[in-house]
PDB file of C-alpha atoms in Angstrom:
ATOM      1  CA  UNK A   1      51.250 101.535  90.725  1.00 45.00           C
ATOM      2  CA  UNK A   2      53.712 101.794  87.624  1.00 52.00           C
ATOM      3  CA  UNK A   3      54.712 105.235  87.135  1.00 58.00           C
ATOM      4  CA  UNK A   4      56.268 106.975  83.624  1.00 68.00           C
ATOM      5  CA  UNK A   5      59.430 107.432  83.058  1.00 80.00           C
ATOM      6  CA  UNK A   6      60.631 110.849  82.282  1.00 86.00           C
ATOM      7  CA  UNK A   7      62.271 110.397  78.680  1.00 84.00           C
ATOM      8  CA  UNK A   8      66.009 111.631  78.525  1.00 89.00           C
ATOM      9  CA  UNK A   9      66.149 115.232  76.820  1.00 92.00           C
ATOM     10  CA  UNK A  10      69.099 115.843  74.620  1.00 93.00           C
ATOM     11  CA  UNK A  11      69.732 118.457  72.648  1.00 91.00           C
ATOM     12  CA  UNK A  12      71.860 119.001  68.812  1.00 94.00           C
ATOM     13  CA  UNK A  13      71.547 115.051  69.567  1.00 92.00           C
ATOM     14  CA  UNK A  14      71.478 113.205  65.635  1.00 92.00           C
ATOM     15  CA  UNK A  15      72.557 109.995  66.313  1.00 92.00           C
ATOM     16  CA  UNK A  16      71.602 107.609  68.979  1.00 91.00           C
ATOM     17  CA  UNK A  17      71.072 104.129  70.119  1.00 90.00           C
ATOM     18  CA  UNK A  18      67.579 102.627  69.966  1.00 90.00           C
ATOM     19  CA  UNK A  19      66.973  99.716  73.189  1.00 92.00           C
ATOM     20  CA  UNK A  20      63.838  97.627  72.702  1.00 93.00           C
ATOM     21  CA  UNK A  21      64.143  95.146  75.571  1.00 95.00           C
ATOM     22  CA  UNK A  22      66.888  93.386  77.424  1.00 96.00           C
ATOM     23  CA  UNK A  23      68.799  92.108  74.891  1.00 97.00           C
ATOM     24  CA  UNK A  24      69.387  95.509  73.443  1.00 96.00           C
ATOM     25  CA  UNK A  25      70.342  96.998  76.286  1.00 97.00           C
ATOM     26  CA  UNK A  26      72.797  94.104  76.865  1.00 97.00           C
ATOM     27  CA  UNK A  27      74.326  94.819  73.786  1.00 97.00           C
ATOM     28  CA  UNK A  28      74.975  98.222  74.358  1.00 97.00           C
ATOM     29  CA  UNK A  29      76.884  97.329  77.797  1.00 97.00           C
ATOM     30  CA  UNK A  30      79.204  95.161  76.262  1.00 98.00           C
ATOM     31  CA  UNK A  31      79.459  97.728  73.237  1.00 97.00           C
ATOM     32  CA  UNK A  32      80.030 100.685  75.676  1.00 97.00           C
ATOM     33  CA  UNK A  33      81.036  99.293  78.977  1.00 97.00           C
ATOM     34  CA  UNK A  34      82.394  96.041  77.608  1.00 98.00           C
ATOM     35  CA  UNK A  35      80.246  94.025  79.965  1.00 98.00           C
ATOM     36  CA  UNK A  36      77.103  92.724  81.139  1.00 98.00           C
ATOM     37  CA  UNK A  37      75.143  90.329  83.713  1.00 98.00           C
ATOM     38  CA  UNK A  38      72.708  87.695  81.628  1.00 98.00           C
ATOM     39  CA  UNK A  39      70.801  85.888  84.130  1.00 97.00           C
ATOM     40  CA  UNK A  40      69.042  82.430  84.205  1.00 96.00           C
ATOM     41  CA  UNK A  41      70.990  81.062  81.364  1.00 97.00           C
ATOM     42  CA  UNK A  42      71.955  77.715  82.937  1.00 96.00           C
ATOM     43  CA  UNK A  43      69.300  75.535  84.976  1.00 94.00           C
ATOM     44  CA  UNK A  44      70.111  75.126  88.400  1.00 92.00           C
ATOM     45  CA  UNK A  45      70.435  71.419  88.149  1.00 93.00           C
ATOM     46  CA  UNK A  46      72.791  71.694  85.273  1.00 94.00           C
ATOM     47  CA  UNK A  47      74.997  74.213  87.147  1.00 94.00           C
ATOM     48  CA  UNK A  48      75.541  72.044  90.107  1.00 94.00           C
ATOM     49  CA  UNK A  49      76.133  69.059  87.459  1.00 95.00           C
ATOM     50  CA  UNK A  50      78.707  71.003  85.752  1.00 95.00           C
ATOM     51  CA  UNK A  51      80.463  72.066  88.822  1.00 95.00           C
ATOM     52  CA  UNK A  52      80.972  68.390  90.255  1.00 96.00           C
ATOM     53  CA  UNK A  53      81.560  67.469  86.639  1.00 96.00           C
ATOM     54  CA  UNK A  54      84.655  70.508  86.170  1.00 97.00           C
ATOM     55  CA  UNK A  55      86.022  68.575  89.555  1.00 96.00           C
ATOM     56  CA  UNK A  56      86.519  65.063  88.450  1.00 97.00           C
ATOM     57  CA  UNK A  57      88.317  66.508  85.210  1.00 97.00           C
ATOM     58  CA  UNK A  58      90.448  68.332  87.271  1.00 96.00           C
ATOM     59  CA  UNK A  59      91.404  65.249  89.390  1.00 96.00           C
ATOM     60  CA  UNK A  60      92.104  63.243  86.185  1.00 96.00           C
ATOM     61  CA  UNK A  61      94.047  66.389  84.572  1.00 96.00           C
ATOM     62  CA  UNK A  62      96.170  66.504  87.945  1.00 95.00           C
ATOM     63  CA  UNK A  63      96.918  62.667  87.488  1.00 95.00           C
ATOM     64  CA  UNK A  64      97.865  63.384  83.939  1.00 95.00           C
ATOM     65  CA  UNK A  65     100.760  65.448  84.992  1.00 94.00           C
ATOM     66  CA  UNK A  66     101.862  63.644  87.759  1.00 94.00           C
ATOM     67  CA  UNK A  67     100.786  65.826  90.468  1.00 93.00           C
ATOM     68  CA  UNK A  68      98.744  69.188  91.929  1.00 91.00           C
ATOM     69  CA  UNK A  69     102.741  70.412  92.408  1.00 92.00           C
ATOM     70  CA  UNK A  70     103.728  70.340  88.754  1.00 94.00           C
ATOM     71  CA  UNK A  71     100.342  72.348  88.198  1.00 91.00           C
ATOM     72  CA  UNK A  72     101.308  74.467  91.058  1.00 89.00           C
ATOM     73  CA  UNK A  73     104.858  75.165  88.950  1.00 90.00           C
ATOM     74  CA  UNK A  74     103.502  76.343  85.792  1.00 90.00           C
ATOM     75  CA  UNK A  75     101.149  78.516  87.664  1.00 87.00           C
ATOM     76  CA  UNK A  76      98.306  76.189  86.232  1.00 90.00           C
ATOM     77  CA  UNK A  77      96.726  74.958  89.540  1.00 90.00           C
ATOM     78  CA  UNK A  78      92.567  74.854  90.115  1.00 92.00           C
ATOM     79  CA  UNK A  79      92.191  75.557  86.034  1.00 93.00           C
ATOM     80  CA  UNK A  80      90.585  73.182  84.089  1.00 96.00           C
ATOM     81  CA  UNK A  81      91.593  73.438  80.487  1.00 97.00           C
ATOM     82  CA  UNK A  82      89.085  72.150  77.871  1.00 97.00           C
ATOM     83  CA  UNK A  83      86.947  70.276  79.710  1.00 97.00           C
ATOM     84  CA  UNK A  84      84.836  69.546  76.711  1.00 97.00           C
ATOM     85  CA  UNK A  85      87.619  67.086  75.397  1.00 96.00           C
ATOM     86  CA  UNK A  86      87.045  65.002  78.697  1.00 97.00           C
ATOM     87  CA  UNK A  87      83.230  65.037  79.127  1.00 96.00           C
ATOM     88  CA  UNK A  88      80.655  66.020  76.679  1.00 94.00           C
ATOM     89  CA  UNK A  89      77.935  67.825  78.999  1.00 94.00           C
ATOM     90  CA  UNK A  90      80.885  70.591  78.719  1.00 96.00           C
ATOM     91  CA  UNK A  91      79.877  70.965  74.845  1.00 95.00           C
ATOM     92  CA  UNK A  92      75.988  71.364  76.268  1.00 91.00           C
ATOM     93  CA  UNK A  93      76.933  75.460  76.839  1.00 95.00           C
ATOM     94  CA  UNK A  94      79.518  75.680  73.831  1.00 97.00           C
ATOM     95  CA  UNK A  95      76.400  76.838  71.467  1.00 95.00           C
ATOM     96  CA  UNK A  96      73.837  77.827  74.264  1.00 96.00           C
ATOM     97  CA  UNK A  97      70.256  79.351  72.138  1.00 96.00           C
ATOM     98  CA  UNK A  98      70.681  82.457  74.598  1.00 96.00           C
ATOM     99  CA  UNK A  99      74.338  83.204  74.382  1.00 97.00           C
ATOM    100  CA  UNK A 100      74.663  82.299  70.227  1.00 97.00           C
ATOM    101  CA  UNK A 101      72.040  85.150  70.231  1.00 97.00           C
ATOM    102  CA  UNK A 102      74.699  87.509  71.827  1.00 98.00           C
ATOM    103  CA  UNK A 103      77.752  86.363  69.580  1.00 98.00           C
ATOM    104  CA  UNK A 104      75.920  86.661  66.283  1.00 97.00           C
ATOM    105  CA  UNK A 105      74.955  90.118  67.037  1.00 97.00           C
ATOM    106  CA  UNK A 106      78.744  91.287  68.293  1.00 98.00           C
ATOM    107  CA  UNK A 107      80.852  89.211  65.910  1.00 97.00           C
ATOM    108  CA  UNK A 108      78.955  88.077  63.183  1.00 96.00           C
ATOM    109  CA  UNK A 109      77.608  84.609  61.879  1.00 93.00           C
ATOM    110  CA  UNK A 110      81.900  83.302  61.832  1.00 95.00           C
ATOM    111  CA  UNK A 111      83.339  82.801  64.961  1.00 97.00           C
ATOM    112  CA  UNK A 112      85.098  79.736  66.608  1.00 97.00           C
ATOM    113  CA  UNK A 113      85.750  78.604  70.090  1.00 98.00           C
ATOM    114  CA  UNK A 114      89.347  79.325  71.001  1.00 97.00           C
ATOM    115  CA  UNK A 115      89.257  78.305  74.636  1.00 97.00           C
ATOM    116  CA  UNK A 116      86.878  76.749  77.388  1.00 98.00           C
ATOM    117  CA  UNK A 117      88.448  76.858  80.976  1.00 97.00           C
ATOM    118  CA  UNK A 118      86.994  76.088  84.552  1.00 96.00           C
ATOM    119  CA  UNK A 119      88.182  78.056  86.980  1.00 94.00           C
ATOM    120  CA  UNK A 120      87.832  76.915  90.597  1.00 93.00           C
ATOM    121  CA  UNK A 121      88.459  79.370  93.321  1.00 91.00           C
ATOM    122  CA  UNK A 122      89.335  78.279  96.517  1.00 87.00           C
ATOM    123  CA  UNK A 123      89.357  80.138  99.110  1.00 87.00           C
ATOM    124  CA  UNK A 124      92.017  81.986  99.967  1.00 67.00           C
ATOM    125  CA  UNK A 125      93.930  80.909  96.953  1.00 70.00           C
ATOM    126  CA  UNK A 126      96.700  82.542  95.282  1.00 66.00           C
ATOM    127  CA  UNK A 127      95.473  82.166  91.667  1.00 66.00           C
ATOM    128  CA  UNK A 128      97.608  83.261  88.787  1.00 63.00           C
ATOM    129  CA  UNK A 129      94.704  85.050  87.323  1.00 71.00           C
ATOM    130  CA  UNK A 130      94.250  87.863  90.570  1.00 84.00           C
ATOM    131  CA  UNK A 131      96.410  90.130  88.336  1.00 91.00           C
ATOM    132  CA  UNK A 132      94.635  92.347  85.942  1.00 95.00           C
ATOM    133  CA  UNK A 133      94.727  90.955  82.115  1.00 95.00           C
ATOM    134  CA  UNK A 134      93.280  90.855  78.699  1.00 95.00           C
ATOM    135  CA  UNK A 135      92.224  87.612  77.574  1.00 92.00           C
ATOM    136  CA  UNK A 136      94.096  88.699  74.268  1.00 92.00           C
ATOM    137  CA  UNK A 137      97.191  89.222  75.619  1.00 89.00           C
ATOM    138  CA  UNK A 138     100.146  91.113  75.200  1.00 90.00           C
ATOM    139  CA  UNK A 139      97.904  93.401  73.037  1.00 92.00           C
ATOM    140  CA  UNK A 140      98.129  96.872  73.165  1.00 95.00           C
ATOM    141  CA  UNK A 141      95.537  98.252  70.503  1.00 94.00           C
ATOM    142  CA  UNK A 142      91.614  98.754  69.750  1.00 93.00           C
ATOM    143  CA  UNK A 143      89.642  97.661  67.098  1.00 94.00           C
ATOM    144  CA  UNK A 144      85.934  99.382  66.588  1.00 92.00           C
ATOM    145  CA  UNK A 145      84.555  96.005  66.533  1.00 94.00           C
ATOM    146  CA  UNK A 146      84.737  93.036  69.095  1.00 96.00           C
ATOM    147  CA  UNK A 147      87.773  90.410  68.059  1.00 96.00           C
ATOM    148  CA  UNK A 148      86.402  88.250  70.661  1.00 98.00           C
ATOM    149  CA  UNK A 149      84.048  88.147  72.876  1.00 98.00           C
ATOM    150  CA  UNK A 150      83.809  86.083  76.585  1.00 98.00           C
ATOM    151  CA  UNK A 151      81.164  83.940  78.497  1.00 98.00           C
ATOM    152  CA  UNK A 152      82.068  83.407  81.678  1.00 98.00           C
ATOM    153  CA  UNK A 153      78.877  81.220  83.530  1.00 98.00           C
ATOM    154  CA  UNK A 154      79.188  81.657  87.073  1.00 97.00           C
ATOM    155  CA  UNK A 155      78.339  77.994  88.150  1.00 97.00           C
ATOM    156  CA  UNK A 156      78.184  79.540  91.828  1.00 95.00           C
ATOM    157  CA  UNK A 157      76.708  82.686  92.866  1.00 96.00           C
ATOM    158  CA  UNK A 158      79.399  85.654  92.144  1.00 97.00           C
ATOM    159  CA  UNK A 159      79.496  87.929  95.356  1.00 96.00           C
ATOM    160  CA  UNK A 160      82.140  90.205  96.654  1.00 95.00           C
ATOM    161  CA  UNK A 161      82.993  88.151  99.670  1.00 95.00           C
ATOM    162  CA  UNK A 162      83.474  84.711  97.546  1.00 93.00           C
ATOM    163  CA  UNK A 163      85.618  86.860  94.484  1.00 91.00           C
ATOM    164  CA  UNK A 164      83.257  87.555  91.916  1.00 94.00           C
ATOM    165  CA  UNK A 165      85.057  89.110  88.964  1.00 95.00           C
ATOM    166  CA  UNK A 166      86.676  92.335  88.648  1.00 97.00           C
ATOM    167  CA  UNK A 167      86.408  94.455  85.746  1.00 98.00           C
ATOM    168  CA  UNK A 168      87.427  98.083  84.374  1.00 98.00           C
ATOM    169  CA  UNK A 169      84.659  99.369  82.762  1.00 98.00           C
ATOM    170  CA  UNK A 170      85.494 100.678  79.037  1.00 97.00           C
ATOM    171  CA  UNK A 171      89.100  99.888  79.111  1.00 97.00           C
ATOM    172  CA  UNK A 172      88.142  97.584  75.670  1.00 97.00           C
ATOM    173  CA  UNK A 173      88.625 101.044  74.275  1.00 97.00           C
ATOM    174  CA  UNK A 174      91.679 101.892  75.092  1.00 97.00           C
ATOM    175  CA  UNK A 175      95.571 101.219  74.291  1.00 96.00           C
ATOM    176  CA  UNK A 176      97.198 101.561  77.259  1.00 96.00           C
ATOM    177  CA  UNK A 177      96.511 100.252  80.661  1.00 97.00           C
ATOM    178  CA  UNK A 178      95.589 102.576  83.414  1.00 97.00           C
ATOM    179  CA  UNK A 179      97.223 104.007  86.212  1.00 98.00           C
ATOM    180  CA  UNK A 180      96.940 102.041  89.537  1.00 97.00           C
ATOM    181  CA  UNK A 181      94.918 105.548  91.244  1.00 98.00           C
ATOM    182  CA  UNK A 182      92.608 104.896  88.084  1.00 98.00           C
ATOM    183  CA  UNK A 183      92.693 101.160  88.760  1.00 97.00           C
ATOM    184  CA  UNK A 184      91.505 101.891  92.447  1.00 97.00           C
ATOM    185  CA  UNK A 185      88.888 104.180  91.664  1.00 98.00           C
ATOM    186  CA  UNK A 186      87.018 102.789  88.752  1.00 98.00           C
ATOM    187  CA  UNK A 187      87.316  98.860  88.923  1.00 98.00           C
ATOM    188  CA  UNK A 188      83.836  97.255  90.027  1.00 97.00           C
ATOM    189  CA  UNK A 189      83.085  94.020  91.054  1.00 97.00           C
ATOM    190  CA  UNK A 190      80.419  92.140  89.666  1.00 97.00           C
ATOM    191  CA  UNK A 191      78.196  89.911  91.814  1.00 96.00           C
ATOM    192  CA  UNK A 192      75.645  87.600  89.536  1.00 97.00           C
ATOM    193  CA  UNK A 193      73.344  85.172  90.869  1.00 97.00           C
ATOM    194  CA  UNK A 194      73.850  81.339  90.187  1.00 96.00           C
ATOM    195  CA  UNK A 195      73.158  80.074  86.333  1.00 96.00           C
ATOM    196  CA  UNK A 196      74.134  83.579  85.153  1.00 97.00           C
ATOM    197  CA  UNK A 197      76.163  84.567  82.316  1.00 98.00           C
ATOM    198  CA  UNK A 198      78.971  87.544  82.184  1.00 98.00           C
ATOM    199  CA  UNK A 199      79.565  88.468  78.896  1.00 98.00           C
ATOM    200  CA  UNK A 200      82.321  90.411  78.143  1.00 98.00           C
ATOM    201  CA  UNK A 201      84.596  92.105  75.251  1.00 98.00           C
ATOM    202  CA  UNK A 202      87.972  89.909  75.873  1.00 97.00           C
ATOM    203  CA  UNK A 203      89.736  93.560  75.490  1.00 97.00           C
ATOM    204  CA  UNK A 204      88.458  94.478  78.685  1.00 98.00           C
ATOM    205  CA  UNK A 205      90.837  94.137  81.500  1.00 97.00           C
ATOM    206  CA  UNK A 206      89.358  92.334  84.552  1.00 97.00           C
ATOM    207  CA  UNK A 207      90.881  89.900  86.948  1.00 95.00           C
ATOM    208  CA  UNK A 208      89.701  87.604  89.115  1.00 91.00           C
ATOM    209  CA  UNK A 209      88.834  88.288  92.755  1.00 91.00           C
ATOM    210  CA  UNK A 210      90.009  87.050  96.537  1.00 90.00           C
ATOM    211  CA  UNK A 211      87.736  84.529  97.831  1.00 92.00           C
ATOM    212  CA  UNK A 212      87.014  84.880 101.661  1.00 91.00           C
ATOM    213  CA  UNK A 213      84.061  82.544 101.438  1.00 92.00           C
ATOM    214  CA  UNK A 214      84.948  79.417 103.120  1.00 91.00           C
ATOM    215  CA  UNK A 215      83.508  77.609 100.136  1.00 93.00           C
ATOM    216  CA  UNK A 216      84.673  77.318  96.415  1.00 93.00           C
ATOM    217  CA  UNK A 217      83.524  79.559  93.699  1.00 94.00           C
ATOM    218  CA  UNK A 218      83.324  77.636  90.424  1.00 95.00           C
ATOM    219  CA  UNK A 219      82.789  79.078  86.425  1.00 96.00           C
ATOM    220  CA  UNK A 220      83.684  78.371  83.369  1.00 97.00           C
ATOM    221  CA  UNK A 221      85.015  80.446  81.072  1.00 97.00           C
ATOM    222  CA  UNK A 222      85.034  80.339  76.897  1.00 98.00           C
ATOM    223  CA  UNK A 223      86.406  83.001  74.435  1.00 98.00           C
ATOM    224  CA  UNK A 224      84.825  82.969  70.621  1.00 98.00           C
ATOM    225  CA  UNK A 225      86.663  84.895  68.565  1.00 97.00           C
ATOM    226  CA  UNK A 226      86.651  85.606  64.922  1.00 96.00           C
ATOM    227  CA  UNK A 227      88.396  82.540  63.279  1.00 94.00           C
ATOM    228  CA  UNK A 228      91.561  84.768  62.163  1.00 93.00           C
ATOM    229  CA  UNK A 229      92.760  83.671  65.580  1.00 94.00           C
ATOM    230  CA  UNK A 230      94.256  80.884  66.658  1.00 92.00           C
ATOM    231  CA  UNK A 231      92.780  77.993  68.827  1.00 94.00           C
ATOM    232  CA  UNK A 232      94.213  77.650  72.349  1.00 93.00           C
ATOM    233  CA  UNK A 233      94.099  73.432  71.630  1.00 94.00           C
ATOM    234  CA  UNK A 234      93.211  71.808  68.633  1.00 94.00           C
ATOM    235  CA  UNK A 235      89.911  71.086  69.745  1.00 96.00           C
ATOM    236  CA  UNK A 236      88.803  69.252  66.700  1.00 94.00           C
ATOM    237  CA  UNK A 237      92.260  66.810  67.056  1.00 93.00           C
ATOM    238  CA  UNK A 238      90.866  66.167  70.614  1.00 95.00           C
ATOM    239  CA  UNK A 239      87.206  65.320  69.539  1.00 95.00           C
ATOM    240  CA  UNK A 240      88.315  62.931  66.873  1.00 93.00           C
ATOM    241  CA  UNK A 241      85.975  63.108  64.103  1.00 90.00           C
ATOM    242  CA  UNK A 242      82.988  65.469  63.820  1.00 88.00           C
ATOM    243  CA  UNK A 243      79.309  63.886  65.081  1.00 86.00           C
ATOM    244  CA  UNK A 244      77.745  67.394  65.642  1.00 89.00           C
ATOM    245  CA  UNK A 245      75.246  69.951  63.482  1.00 91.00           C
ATOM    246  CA  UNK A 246      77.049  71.813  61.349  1.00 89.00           C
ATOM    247  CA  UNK A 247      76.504  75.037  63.929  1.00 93.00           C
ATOM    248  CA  UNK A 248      78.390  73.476  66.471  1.00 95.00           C
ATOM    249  CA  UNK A 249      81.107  71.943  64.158  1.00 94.00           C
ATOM    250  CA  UNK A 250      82.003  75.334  62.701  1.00 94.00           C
ATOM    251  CA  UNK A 251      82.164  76.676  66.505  1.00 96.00           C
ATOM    252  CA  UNK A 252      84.655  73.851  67.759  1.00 96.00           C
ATOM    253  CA  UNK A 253      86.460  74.807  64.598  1.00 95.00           C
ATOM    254  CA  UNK A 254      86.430  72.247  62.176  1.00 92.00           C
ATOM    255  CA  UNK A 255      85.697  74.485  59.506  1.00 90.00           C
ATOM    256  CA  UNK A 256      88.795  76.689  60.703  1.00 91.00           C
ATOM    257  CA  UNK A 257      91.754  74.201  60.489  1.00 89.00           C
ATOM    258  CA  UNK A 258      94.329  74.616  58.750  1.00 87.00           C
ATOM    259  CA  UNK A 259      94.093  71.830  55.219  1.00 86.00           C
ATOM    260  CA  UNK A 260      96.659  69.547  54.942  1.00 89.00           C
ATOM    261  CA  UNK A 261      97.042  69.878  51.516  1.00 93.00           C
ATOM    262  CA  UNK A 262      96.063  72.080  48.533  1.00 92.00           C
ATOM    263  CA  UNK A 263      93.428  69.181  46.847  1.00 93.00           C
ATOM    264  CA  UNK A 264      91.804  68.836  50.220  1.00 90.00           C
ATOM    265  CA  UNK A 265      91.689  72.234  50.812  1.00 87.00           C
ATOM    266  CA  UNK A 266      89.515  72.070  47.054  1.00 87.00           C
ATOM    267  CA  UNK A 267      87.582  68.837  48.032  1.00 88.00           C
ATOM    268  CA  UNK A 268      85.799  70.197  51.310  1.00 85.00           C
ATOM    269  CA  UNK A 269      85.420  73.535  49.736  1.00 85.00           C
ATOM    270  CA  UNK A 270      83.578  71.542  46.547  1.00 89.00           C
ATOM    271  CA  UNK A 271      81.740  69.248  48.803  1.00 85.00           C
ATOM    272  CA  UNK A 272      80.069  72.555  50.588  1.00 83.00           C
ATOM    273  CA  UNK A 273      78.384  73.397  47.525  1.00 89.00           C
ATOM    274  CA  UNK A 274      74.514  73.364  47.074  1.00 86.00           C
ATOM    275  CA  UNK A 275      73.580  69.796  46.383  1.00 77.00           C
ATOM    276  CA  UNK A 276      76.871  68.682  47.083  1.00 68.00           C
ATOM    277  CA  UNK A 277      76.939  65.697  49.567  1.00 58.00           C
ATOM    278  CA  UNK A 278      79.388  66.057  52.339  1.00 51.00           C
TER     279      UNK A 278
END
């Protein structure tokens, strides 16, 4: 039997948000708490593909440096850095329908990929990225819109005993970071089934957590941001020459780099005009 729900009084209220359906209510999450769960985004045949896909670039990233131990150095060990470049089922979730729905509403129709990572936690590991950070880092300010937003697919279930993320809720909003009795008392830890999504507000402090599992827990991680910052990797460099829509072009920021020269700077710009041919 489906009962009412009482409405919310308020009182001298003027302003407030409207939520239709889920994707409302998302937004205002991430707009409020700088966070939220989106789940069934990836198949679970795709996630599993992914996950023994993010492996085998890991092994050949490993051999390109010589070694897990020079990895292990640069505090760079069990992160898989732009696995797109190395194979492209990695660009299948760059523009996913779902998620592009989510980015056009929080930064607008310009936005480019700055950085896709795979992140595999092993148990026990001492990852780098335990300690609490901003994915923009070294900031220290606020902005009253999103800079950049994060979608982190979980490619495993995310539970507290295999380190499923950490976050502090609404520190997007604020300059300084909090006290460590603040830390303590208001951090939560999300758990998100298999094939979700965790979208977050790359302001937000959050780290990643302590698996006890005795099995790896395996995501992948990209940051969009509006195209006044700078890519992590030249992403277009390591693509080589563009054979995607124009969407997903603009995304992997080919429409972002920096021209060469002043009359091809004019030529690409020209060439973009109606009835123009490309």
């Amino acid at each position: 039997m489906n009962q009412s729900v009482e409405p919310v009084l308020a009182h001298a209220v003027l302003e407030r948000e409207i939520v239709r359906d889920d994707f409302d209510r998302a937004i205002e999450e991430i707009t409020r708490n700088g966070f939220t769960v989106v789940k069934d985004v990836l198949k679970t045949e795709l996630a599993k593909s992914m996950q023994t896909k993010l492996l085998q670039v890991y092994e050949r990233q490993v051999k390109e440096m010589g070694g897990e131990e020079v990895l292990q150095e640069i505090k760079d060990s069990h992160i898989v850095r732009t696995p797109l470049a190395y194979d492209p089922t990695f660009l299948e979730v760059v523009n996913h329908p779902i998620i592009l729905k989510y980015l056009q509403k929080l930064l607008g129709s310009n936005f480019v990929l700055t950085s896709q990572v795979g992140i595999l936690n092993s148990p026990e590991e001492n990852l780098y990225q335990y300690a609490w950070h901003r994915d923009l880092q070294y900031q220290h300010f606020v902005a009253s819109r999103p800079l950049a937003i994060q979608v982190l697919y979980c490619l495993d279930e995310f539970t507290l005993e295999n380190g499923g993320t950490l976050v502090l809720p609404a520190s997007h909003m604020f300059e300084k970071f909090p006290s460590d009795d603040y830390i303590r008392k208001h951090q939560i830890q999300i758990e998100a089934p298999k094939g979700s999504a965790i979208i977050f507000n790359s302001m937000l402090y959050h780290r990643a957590g302590i698996n006890r599992s005795a099995h790896l827990r395996a995501a992948i991680n990209h940051i969009y941001a509006m195209p006044i910052f700078q890519q992590q990797f030249d992403i277009p460099s390591m693509l080589g020459k563009s054979t995607h829509n124009e969407e997903l072009s603009s995304i992997l920021g080919y429409r972002w780099r920096a021209a060469p020269s002043v009359k091809q700077w004019r030529e690409e710009h020209f060439a973009r005009l109606p009835g123009k041919t490309q």
